[in-house]
Coordinates of C-alpha atoms in Angstrom, one line a residue:
Chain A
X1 CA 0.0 0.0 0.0
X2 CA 1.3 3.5 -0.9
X3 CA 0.1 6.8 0.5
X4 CA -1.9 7.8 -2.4
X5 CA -4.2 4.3 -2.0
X6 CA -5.2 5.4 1.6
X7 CA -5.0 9.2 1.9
X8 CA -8.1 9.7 1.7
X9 CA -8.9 7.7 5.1
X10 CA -5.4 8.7 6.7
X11 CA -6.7 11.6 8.5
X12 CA -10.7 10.5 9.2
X13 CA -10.7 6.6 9.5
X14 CA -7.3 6.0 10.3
X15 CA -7.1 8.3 13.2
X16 CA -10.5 8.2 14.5
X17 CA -10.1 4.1 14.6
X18 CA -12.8 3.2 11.9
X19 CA -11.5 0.9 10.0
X20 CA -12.0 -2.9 10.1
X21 CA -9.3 -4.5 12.0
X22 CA -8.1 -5.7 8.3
X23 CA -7.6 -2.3 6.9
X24 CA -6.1 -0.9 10.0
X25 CA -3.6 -3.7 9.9
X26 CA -2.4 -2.9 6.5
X27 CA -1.9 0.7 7.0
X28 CA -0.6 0.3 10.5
X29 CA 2.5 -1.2 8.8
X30 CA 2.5 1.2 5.7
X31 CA 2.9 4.2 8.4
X32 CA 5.7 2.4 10.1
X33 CA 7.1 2.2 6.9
X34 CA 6.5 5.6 5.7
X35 CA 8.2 8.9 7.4
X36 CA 5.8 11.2 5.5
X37 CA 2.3 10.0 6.8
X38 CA 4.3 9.2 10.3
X39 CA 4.7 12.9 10.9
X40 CA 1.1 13.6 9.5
X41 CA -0.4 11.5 11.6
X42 CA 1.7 12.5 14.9
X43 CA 1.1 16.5 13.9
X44 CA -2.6 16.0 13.6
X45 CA -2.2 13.5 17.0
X46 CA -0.2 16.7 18.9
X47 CA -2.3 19.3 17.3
X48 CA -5.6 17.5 18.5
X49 CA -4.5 16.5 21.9
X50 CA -2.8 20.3 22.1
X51 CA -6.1 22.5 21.9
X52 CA -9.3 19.9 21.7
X53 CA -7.8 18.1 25.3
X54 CA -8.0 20.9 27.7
X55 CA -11.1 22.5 26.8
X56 CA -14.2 23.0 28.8
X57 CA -17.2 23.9 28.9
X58 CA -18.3 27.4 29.7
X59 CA -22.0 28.4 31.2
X60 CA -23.4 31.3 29.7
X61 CA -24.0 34.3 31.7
X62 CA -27.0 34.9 33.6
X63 CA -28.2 37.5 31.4
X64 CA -28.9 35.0 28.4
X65 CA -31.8 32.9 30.4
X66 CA -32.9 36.5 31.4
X67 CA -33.3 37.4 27.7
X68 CA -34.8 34.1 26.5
X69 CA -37.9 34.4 29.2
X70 CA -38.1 37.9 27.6
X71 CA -38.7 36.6 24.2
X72 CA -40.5 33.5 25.0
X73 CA -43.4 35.0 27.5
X74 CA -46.5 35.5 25.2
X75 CA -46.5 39.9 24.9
X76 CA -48.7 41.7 27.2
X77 CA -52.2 43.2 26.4
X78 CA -53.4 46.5 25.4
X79 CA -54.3 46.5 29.7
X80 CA -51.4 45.4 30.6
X81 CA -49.1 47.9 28.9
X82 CA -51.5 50.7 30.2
X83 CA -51.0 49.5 34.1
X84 CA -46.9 49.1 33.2
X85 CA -46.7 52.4 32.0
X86 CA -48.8 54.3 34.9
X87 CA -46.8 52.5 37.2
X88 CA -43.3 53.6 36.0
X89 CA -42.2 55.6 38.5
X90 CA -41.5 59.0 36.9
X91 CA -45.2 58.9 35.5
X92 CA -46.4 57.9 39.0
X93 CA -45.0 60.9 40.7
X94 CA -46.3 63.5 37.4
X95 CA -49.5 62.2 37.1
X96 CA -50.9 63.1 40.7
X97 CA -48.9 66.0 40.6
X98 CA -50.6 67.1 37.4
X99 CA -53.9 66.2 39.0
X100 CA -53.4 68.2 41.4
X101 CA -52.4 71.1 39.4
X102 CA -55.7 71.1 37.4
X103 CA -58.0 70.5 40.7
X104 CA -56.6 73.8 41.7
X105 CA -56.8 75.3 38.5
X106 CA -60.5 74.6 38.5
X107 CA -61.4 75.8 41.9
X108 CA -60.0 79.2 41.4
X109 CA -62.2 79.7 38.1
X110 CA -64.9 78.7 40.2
X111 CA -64.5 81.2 42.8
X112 CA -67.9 83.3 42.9
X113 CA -66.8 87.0 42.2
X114 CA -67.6 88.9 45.0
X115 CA -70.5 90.8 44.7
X116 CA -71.2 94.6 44.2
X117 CA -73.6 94.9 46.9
X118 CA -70.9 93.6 49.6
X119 CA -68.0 95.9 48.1
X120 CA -70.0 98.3 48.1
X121 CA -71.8 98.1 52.2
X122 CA -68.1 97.0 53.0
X123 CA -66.8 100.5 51.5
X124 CA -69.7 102.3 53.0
X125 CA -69.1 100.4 57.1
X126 CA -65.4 100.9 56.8
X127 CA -64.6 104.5 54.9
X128 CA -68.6 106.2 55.6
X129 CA -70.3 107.8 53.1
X130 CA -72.4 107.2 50.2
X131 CA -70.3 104.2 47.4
X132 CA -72.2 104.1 44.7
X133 CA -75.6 104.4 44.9
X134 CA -77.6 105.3 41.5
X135 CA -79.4 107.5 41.8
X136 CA -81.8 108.7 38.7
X137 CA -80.3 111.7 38.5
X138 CA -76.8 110.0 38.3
X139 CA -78.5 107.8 35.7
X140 CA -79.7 110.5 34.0
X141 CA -76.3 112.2 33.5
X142 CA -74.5 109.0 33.1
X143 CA -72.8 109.1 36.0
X144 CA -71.8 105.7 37.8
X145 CA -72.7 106.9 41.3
X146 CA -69.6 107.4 42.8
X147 CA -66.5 109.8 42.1
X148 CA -63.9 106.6 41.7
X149 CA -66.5 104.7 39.6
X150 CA -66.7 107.9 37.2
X151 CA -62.7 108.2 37.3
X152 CA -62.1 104.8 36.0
X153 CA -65.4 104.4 33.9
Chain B
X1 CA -25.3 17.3 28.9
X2 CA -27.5 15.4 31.2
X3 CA -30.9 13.1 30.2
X4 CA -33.9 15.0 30.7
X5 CA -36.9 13.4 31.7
X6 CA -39.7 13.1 29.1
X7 CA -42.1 14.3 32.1
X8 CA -40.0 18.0 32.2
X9 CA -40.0 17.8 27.8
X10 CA -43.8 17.5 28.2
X11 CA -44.2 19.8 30.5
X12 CA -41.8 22.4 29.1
X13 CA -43.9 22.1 25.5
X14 CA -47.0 23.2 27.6
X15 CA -45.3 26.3 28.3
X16 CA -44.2 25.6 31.6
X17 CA -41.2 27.9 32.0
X18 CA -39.9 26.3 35.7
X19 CA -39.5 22.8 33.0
X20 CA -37.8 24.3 30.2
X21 CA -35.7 26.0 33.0
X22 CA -34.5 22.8 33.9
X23 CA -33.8 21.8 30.0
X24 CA -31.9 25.1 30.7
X25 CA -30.0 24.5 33.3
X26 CA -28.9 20.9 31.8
X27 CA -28.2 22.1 28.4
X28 CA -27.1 25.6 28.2
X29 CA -23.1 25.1 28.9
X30 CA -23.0 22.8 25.8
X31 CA -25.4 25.3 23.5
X32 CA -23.2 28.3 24.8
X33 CA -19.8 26.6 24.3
X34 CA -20.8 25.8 20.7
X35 CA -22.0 28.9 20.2
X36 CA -18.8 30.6 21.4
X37 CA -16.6 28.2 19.7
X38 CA -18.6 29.0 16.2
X39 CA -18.7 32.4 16.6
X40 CA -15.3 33.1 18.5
X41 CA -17.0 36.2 20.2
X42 CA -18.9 36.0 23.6
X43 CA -21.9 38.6 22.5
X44 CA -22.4 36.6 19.0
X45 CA -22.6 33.1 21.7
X46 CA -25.0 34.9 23.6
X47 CA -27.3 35.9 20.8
X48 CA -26.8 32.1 19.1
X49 CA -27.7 30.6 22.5
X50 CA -30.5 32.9 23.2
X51 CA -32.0 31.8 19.6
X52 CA -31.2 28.4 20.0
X53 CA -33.8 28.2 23.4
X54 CA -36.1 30.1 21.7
X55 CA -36.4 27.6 18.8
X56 CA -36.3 24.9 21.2
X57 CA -38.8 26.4 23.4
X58 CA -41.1 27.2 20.6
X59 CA -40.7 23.9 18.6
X60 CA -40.6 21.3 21.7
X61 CA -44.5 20.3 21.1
X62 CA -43.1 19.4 17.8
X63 CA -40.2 17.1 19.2
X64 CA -41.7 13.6 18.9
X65 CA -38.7 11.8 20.3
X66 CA -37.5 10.3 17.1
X67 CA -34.1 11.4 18.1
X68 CA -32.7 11.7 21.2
X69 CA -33.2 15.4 23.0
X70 CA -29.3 15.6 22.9
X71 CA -29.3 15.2 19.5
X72 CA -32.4 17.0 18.3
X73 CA -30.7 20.2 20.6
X74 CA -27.3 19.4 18.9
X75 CA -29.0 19.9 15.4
X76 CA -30.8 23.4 16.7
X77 CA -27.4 24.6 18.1
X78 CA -25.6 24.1 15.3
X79 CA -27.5 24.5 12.4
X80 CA -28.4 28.1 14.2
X81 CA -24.7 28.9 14.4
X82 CA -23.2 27.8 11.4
X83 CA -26.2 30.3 9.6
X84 CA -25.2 32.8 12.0
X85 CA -21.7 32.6 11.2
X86 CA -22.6 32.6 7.6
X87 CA -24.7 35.6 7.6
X88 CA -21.7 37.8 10.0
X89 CA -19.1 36.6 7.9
X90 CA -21.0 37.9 4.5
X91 CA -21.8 40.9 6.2
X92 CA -18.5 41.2 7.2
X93 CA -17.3 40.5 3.7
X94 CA -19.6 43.3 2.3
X95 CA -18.3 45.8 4.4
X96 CA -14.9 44.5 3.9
X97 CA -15.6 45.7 0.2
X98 CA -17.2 48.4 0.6
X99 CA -14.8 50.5 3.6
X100 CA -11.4 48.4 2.2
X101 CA -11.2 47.3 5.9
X102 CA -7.8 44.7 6.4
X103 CA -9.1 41.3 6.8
X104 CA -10.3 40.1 10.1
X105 CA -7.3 37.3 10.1
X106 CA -7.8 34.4 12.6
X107 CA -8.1 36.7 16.0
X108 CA -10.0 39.6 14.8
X109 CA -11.1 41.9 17.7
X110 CA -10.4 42.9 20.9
X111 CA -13.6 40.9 22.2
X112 CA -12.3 37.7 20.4
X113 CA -8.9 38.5 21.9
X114 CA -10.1 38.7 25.6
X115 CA -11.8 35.5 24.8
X116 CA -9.0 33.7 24.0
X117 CA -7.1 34.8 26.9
X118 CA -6.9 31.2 28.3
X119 CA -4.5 29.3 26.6
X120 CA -6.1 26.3 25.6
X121 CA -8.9 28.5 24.5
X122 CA -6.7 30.9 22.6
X123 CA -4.8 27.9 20.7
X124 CA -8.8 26.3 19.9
X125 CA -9.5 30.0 18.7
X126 CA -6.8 30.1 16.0
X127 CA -7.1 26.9 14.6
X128 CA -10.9 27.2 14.6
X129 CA -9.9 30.6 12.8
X130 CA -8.4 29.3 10.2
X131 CA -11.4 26.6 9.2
X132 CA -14.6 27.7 7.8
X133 CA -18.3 26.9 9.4
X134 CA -19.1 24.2 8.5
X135 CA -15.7 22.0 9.0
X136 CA -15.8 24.1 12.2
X137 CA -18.7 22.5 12.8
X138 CA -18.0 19.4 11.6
X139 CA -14.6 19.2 14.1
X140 CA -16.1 20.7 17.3
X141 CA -19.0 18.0 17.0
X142 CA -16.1 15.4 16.5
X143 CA -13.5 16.4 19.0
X144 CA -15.0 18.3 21.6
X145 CA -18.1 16.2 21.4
X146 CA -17.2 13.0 21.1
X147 CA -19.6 12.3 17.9
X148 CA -18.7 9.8 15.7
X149 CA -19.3 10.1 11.8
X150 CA -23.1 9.2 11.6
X151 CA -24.1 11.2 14.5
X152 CA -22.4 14.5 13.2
X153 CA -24.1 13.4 9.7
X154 CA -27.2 13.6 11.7
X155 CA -27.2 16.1 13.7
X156 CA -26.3 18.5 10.5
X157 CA -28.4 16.6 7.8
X158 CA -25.5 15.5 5.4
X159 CA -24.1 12.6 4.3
X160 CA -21.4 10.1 5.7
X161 CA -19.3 10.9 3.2
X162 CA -19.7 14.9 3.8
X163 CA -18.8 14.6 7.3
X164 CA -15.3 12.8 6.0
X165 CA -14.4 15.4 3.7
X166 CA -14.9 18.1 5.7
X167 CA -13.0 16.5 8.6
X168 CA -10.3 15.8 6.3
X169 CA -10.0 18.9 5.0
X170 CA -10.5 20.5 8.5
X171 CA -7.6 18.8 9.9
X172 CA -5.3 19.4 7.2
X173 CA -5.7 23.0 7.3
X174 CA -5.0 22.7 11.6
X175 CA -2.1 20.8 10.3
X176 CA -1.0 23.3 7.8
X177 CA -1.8 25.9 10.2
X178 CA 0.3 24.8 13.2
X179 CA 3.5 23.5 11.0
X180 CA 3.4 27.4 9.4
X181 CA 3.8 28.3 13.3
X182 CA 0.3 29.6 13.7
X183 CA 0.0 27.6 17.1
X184 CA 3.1 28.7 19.3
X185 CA 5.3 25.5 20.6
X186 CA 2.9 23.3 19.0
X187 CA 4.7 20.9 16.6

């Protein structure tokens, strides 16, 4: 046998021991024979043994299973994604805030004006005098009643 | 890889996440070495081994036991790395092209660097460098593994015959590769 007839099996059957016990035979005594496929055969024996011997297994870091439950877990609801993003906690501090803001907003419009009779009896209790009473005269000249109202009106 | 009981498969295909936690658990440091050893970068492995559990979790009602889990997983992992690798390296390829980058040579990045920081892992990282996905494939499933030829055959779908050529042809090019010195002290 020369190394042409086998070396095609050299480097798969030969080394992984899969040849019948006849074949292996034969080019068992062809490689002690031959220097070439001797040093092929010990390279690819030191070269194998070198980096496939000492190598282990590695785990994956925790973050992988963390991203496959992500992908895996059926996606939430249009309900679901409403509650997550009311609960978030920047929204959860704006949101009564806001509230808040607008409830105030709304009670100030709301306030009743206070009315002209009261000003008025206020004015009159505190400074004396006559504040604005119309009189038809005043009416008639169209006057407001009062010296300020005429000034401003 | 340990057995996993046919009562956690079942149970894992009905959606229960505690059971395919435990397929997990039993599986993941072979999926992720694989993946690493394919890919020769630690975020690639993740992404590989992330998409290798999602196709197992979403296909395990399908998994009728014709082949054993190991294998059927062994198929997943590998089939979803080599196309990985395939798709990166094309990419890689294009842009090569297109920005007239140097080639990425067998340790291309600092990432795959820090990787191979471990000397056994470093001297695995060139030689795997200098095969291409599927001998990678067909050499990790052999070596590291412990498959013989009609298990890696069908694990990756291919014939007996494939699986020979591409370990000859992978081991001739580690052979080439360490006599040019590409493996310090080596031969």
């Amino acid at each position: 046998m020369n190394c042409d007839q086998f070396k095609d099996s050299l480097l798969t059957d030969y080394v992984d021991r899969v040849l019948d016990p006849e074949k292996q035979k034969i080019a068992d005594a062809h490689i002690g024979q031959c220097a070439e496929c001797r040093r092929l055969i010990a390279d690819l024996r030191t070269v194998t043994a070198e980096t496939f011997g000492q190598v282990r297994e590695i785990e994956p870091p925790a973050h992988v299973w963390a991203g496959i439950v992500e992908r895996v877990q059926p996606s939430p609801g249009w309900f679901e994604k409403v509650c997550a993003v009311l609960t978030l906690p920047r929204l959860s501090i704006a949101i009564p805030v806001l509230a808040s803001l607008m409830l105030f907003t709304f009670v100030q419009l709301r306030q009743p004006e206070v009315s002209y009779d009261i000003t008025r009896a206020y004015l009159s209790r505190e400074l004396g005098g006559d504040f604005g009473v119309l009189s038809n005269e005043d009416l008639e000249n169209g006057s407001f009643g009062t010296v300020i109202e005429d000034f401003f009106m | 890889m340990q057995e996993i009981a046919t009562d956690t498969l079942e149970r894992a295909g009905d959606g229960d996440l505690q059971a395919f936690n435990e397929i997990y658990r039993s599986s993941a440091g072979f999926v992720y070495s694989i993946a690493l050893r394919m890919a020769r970068n630690t975020a690639d492995a993740e992404e590989i081994t992330q998409d290798v559990f999602v196709k197992a979790y979403k296909n395990l009602k399908a998994y009728e036991g014709r082949s054993s889990f190991k294998t059927w997983i062994y198929r997943i992992a590998m089939n979803t790395a080599i196309n990985f690798c395939k798709k990166r390296s094309a990419e890689f390829k294009k842009r090569e092209l297109r920005e007239r980058e140097p080639s990425p040579g067998v340790v291309s990045n600092e990432a795959e660097k820090n990787l191979f920081k471990e000397d056994a892992e470093k001297k695995l990282g060139e030689l795997l460098g200098c095969l291409n996905e599927d001998q990678r494939a067909c050499i990790l499933l052999r070596e590291i593994e412990g498959l013989d030829y009609r298990q890696i055959a069908d694990v990756l779908k291919i014939e007996l015959n494939t699986v020979r050529s591409r370990l000859k042809r992978a081991r001739e090019a580690m052979i080439a590769y360490a006599r040019q010195g590409g493996v310090k002290d080596e031969l």
